[in-house]
mmCIF file of C-alpha atoms and ligand atoms in Angstrom:
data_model
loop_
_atom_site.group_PDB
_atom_site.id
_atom_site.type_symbol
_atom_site.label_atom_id
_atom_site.label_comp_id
_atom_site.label_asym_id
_atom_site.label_seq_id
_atom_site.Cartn_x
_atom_site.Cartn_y
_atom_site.Cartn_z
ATOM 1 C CA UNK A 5 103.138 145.883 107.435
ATOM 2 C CA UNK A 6 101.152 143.198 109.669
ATOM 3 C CA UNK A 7 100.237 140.412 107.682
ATOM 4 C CA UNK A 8 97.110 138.447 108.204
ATOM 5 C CA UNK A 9 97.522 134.944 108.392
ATOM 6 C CA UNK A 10 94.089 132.293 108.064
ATOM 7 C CA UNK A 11 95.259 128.436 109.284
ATOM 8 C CA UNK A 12 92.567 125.839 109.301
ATOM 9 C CA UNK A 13 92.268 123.261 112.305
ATOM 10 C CA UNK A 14 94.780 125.145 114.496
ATOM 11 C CA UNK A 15 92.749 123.694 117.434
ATOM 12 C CA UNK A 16 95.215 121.306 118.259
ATOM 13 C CA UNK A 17 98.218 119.724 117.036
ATOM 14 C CA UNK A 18 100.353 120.942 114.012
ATOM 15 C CA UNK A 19 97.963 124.033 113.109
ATOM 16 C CA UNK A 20 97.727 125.268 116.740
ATOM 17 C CA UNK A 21 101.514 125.139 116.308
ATOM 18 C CA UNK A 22 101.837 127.119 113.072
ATOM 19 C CA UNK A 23 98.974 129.701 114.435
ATOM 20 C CA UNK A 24 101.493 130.055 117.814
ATOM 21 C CA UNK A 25 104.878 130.798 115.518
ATOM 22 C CA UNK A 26 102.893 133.218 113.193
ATOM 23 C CA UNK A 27 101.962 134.988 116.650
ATOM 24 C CA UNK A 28 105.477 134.989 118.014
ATOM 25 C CA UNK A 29 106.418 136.538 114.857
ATOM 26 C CA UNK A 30 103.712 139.286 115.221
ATOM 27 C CA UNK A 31 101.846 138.528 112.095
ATOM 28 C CA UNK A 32 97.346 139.158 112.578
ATOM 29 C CA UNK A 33 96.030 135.379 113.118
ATOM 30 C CA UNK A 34 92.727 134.398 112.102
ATOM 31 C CA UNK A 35 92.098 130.280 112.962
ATOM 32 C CA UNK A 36 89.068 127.920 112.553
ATOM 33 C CA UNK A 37 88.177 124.306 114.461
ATOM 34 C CA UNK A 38 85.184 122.466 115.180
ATOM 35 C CA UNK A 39 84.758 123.890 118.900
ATOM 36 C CA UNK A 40 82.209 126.467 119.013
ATOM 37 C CA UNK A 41 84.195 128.538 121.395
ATOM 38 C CA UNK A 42 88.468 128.755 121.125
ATOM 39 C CA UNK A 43 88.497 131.639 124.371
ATOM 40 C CA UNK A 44 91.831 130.086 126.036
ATOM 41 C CA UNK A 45 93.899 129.556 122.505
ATOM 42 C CA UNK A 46 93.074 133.019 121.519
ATOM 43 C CA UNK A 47 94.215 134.446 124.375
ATOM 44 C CA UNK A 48 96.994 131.965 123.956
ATOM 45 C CA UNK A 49 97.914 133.646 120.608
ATOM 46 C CA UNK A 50 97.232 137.183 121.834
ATOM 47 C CA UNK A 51 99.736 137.007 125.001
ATOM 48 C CA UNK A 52 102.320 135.092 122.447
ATOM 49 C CA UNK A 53 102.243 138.656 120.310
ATOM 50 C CA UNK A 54 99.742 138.401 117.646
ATOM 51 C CA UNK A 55 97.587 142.155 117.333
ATOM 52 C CA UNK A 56 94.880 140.541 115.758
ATOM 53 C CA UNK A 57 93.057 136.685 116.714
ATOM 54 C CA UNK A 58 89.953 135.839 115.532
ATOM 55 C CA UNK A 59 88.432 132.364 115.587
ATOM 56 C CA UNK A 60 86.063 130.527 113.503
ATOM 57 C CA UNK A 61 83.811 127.791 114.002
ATOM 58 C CA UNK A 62 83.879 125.608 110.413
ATOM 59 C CA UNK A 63 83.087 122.129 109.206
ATOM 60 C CA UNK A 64 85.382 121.738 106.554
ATOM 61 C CA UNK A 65 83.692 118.809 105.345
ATOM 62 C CA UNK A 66 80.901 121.383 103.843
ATOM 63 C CA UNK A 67 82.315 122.974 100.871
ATOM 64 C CA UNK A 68 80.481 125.915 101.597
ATOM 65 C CA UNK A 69 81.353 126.525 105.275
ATOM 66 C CA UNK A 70 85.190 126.259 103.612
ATOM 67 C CA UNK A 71 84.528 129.098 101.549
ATOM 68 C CA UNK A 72 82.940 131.323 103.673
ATOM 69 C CA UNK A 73 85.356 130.676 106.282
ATOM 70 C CA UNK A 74 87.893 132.520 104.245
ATOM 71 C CA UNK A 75 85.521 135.067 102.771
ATOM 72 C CA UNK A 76 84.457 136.088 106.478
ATOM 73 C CA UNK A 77 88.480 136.060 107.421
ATOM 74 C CA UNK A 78 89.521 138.322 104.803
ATOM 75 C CA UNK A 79 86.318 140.864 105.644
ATOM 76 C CA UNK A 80 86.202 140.654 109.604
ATOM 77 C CA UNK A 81 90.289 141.616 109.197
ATOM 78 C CA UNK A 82 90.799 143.433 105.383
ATOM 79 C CA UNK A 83 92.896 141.884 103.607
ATOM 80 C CA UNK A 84 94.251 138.104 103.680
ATOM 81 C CA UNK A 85 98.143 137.335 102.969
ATOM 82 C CA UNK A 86 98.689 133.683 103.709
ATOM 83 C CA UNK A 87 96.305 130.511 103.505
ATOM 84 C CA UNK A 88 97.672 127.741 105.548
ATOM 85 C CA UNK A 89 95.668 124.387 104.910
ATOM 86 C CA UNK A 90 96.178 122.303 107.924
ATOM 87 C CA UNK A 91 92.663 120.711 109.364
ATOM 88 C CA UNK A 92 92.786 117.115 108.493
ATOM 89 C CA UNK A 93 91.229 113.975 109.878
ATOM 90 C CA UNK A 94 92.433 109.986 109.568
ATOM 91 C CA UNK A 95 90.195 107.001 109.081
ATOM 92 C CA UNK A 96 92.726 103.296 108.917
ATOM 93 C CA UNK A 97 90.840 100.419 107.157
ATOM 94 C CA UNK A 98 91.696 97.957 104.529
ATOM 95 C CA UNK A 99 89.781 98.751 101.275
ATOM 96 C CA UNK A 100 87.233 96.332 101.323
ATOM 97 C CA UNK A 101 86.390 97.020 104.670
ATOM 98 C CA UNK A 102 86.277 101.196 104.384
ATOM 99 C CA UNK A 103 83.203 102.480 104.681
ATOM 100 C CA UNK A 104 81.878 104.753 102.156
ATOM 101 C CA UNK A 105 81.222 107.481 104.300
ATOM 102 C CA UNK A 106 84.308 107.469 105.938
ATOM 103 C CA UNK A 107 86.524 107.836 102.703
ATOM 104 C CA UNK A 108 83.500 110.893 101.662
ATOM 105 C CA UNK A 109 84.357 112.405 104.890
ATOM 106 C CA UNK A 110 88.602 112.163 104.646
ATOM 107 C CA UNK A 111 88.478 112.810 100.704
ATOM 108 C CA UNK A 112 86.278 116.208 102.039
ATOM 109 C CA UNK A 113 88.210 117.169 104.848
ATOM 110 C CA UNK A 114 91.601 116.356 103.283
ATOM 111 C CA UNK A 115 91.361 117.366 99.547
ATOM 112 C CA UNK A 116 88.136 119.125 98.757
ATOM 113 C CA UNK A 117 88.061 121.850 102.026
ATOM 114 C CA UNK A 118 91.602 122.752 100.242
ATOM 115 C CA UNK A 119 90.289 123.202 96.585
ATOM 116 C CA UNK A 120 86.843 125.159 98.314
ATOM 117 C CA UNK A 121 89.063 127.603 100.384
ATOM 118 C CA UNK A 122 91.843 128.177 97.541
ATOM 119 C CA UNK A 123 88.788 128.703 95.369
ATOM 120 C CA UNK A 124 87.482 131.354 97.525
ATOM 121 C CA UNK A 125 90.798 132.964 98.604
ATOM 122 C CA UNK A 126 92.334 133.347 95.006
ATOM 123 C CA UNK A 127 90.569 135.949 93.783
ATOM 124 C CA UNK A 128 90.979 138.270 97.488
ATOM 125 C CA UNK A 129 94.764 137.430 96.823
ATOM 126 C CA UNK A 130 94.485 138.255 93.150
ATOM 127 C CA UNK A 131 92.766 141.847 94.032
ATOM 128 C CA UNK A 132 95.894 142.412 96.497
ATOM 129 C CA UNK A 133 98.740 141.356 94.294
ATOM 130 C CA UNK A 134 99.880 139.168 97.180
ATOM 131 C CA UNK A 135 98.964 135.608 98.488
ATOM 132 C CA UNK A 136 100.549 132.655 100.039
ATOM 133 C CA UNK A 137 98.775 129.395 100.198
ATOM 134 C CA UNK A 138 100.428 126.443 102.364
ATOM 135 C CA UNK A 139 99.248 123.486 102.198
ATOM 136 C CA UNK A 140 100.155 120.372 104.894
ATOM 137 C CA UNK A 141 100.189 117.298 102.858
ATOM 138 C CA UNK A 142 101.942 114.742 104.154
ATOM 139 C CA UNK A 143 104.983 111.811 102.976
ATOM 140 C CA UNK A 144 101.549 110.086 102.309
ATOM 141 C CA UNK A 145 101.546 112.634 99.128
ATOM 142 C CA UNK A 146 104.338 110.940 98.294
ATOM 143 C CA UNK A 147 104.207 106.973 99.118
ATOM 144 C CA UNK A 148 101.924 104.689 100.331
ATOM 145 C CA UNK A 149 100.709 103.080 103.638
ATOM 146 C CA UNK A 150 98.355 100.155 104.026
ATOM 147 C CA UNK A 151 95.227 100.460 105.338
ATOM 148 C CA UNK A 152 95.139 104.430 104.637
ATOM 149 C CA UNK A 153 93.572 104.447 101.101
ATOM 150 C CA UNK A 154 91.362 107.856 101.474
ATOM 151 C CA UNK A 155 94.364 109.339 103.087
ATOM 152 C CA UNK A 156 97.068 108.780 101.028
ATOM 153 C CA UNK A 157 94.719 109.287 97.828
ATOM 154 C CA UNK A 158 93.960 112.767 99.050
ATOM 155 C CA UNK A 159 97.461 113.867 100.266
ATOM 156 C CA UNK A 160 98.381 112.423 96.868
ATOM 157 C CA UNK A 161 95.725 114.612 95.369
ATOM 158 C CA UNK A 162 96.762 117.503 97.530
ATOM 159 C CA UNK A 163 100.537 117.942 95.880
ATOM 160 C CA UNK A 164 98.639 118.074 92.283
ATOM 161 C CA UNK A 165 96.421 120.519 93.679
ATOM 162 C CA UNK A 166 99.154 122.833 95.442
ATOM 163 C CA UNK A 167 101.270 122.458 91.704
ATOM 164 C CA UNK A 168 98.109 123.292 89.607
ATOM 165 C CA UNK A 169 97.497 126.662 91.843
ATOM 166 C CA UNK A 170 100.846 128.045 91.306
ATOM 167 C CA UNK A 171 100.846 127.098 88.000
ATOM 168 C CA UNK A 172 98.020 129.576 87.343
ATOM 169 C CA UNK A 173 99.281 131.976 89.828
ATOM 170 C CA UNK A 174 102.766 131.962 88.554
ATOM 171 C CA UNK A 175 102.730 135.472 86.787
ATOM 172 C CA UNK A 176 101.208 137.032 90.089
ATOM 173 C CA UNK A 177 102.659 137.570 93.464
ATOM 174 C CA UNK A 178 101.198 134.354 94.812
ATOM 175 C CA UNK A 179 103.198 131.319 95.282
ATOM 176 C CA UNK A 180 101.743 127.862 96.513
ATOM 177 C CA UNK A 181 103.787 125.059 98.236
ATOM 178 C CA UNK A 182 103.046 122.231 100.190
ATOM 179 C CA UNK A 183 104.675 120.458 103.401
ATOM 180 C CA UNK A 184 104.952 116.462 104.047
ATOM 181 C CA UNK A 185 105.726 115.782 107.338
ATOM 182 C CA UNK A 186 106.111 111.986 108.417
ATOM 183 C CA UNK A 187 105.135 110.858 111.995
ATOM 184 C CA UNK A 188 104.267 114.357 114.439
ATOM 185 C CA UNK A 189 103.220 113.312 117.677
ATOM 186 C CA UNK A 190 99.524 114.841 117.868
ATOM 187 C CA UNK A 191 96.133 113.716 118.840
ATOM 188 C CA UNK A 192 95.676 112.139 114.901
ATOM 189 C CA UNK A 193 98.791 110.218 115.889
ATOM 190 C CA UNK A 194 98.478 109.697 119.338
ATOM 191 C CA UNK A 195 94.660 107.773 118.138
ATOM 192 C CA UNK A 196 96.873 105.203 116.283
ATOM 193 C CA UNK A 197 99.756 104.585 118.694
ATOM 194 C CA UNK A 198 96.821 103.635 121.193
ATOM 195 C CA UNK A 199 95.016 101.365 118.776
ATOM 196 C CA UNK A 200 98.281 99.467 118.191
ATOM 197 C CA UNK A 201 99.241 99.332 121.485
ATOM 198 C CA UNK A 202 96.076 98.035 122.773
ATOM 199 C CA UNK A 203 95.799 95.112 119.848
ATOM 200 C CA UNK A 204 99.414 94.495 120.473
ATOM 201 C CA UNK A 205 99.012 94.808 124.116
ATOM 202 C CA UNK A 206 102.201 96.685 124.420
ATOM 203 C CA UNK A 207 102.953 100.517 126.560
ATOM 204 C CA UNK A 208 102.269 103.497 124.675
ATOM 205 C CA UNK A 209 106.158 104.590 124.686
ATOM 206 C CA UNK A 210 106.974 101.180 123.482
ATOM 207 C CA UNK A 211 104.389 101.368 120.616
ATOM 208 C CA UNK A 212 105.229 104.732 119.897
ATOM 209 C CA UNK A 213 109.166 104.276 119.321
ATOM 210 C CA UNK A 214 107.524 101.057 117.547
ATOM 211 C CA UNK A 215 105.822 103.133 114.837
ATOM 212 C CA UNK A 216 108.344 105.969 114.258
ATOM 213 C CA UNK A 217 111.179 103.845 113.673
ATOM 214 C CA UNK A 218 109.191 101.186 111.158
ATOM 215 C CA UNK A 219 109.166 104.645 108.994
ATOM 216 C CA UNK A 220 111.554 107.293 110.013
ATOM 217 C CA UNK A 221 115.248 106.143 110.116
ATOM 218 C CA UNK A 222 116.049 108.992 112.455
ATOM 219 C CA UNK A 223 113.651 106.981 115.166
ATOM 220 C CA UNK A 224 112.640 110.873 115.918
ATOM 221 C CA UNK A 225 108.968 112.036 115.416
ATOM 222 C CA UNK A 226 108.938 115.621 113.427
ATOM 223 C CA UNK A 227 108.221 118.409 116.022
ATOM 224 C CA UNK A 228 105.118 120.530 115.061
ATOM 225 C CA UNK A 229 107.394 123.349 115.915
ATOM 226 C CA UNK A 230 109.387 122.781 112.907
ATOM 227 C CA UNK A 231 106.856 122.667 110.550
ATOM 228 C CA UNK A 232 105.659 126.267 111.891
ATOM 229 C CA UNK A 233 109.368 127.518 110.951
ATOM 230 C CA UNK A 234 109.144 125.993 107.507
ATOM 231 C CA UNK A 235 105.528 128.195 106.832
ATOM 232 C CA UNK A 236 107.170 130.840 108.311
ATOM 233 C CA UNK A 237 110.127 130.627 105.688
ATOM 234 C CA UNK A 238 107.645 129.392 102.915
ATOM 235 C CA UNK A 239 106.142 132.974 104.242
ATOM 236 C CA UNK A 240 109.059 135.135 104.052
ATOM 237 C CA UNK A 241 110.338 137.303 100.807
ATOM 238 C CA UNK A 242 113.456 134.557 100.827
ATOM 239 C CA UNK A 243 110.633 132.221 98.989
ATOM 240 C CA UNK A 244 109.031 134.686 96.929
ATOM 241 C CA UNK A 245 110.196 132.663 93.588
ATOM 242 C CA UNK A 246 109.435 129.160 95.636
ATOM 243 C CA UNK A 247 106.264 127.912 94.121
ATOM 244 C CA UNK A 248 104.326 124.422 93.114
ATOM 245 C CA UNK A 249 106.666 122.814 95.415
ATOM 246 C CA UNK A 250 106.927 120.502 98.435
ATOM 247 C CA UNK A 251 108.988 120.058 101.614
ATOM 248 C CA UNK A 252 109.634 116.841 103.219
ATOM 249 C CA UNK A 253 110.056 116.546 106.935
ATOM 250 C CA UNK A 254 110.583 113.320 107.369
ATOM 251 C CA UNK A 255 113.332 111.713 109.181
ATOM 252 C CA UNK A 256 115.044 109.687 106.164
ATOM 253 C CA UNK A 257 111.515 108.054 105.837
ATOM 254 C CA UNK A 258 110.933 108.805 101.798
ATOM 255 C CA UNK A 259 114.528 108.160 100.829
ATOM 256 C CA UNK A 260 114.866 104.992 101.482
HETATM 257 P P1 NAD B 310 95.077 117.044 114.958
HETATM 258 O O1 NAD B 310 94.066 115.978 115.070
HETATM 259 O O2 NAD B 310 95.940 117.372 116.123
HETATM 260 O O3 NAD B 310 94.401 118.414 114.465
HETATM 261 C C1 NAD B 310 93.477 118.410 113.416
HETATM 262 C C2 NAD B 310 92.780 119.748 113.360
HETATM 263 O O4 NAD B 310 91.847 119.679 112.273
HETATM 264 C C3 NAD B 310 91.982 120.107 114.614
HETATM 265 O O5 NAD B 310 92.069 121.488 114.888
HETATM 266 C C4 NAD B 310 90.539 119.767 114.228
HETATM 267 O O6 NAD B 310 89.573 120.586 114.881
HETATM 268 C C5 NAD B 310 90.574 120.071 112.738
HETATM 269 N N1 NAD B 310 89.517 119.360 112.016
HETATM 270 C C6 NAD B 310 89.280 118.020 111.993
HETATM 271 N N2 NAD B 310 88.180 117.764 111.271
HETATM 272 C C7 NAD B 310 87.725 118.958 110.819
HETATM 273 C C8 NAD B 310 86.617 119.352 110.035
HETATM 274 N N3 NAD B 310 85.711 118.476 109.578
HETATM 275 N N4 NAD B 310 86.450 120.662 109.788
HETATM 276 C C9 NAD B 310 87.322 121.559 110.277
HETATM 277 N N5 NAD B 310 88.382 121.276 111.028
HETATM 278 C C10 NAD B 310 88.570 119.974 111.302
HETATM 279 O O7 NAD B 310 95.971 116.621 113.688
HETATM 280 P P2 NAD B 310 97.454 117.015 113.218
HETATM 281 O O8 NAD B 310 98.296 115.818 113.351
HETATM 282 O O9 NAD B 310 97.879 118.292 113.800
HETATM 283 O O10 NAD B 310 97.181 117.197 111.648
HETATM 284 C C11 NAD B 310 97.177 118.442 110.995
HETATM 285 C C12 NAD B 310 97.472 118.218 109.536
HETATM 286 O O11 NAD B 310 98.786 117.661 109.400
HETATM 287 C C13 NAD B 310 96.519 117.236 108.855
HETATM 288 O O12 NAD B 310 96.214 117.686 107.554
HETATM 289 C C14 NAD B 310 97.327 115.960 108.802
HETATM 290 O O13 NAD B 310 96.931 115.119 107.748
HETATM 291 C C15 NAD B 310 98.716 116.513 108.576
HETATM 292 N N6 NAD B 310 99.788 115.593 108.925
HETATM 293 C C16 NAD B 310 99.884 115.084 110.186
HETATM 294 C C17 NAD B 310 100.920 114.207 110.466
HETATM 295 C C18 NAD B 310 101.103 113.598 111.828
HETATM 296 O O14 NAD B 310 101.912 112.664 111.952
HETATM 297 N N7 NAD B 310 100.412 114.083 112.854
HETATM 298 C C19 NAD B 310 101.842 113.832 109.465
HETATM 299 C C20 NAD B 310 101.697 114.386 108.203
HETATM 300 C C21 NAD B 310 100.675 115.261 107.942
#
């Protein structure tokens, strides 16, 4: 049977990625972003084998827009199998200098749109007996980087999220994991390797080997490719009794 896969922020970088695999592997895709038209990445999707693409414009930073985004997924299609929680945004101040509105916005994007879509998918997936939610934290889940408070404190809050969820989905068919990728070279990095470069006045392939190697002893960025295999697996009946866990792709970065 097709299953019906919902990624947020699969305009770009690691979600478009994860919305492409799911297509390869002929699952229904339903994706939101903030464009108000996505014509060239759903034909994208369609020619890579998906039977079903439907795209949604969403603010994720409105609570409400999170949960009808997956209430409108699950009716425009019939049924919703997996939630992946990608769309996430970066804001890189010290503490006394972040402004308010900035942590609001990366504490809403990063943390609450997650809680607001779980919320509204849960009981859909509850109905069905089935449900896989996936949620893209980050090794900022895990430890600490300056300058990133709202980031790290919502990646952080992420992980507790993802384990709270499967704890009260553990006696139903739903599991709920998480992913922590370190460095993946997308726009949201690509943002910071310019900023560096340009205040270090150094190329952008120097500054970017810089950056991945200060973290990642493998000096290798993750490939958004792999993360789209590990949803896939996280997808697949070989995880069925893999729940209120996370994955690190990281390059050696958290075990040092
Ligand atoms: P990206 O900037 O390439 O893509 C972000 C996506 O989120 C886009 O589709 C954008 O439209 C969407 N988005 C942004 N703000 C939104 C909002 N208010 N409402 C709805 N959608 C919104 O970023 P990426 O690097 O692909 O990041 C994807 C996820 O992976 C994020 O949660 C990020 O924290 C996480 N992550 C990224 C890295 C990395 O190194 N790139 C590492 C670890 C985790």
């Amino acid at each position: 049977m097709t299953q019906h896969l919902l990624v947020t922020g699969a305009t770009s970088g690691i979600g478009h990625a994860i919305a492409l695999a799911a297509a390869s592997a002929k699952m229904a895709i339903s994706f939101s972003g903030l464009e108000s038209q996505c014509d060239e990445i759903v034909s994208e999707f369609q020619s890579a084998g998906a039977p079903y693409v439907a795209y949604y414009h969403a603010d994720l930073s409105e609570g409400d827009m999170a949960r009808d985004l997956v209430t409108r997924a699950h009716a425009d299609y019939g049924s919703l199998d997996i939630l992946v929680n990608n769309a996430g945004i970066q804001h890189v101040d010290r503490i006394e200098d972040f402004p308010t509105q900035a942590w609001d916005k990366v504490i809403a994007v990063n943390l609450s749109s997650s809680f607001h879509t779980m919320a509204a998918a849960l009981p859909l997936m509850r109905d069905a007996g089935y449900g896989r939610i996936i949620n893209i934290a980050s090794v900022h889940g895990l430890v600490a980087s300056v300058n990133k408070a709202a980031y790290v404190a919502a990646k952080h809050g992420l992980i507790g999220l993802t384990k709270t969820a499967a704890l009260e989905t553990a006696d139903v068919n739903i599991t709920c994991n998480a992913i922590c990728p370190g460095w993946v070279r997308t726009p949201l990095v690509e943002a910071q390797i310019t900023a560096r470069a340009k205040s270090a006045n150094r190329t952008i392939e120097e500054e970017a080997h810089l950056l991945v190697s200060e973290k990642q002893p493998s000096g290798q960025f993750v490939s958004p490719q792999d993360i789209a295999e590990m949803v896939l697996f996280l997808s697949s009946p070989a995880a069925n009794q893999v729940t209120g866990s996370h994955f690190v792709m990281d390059g050696g970065w958290t075990a040092q």
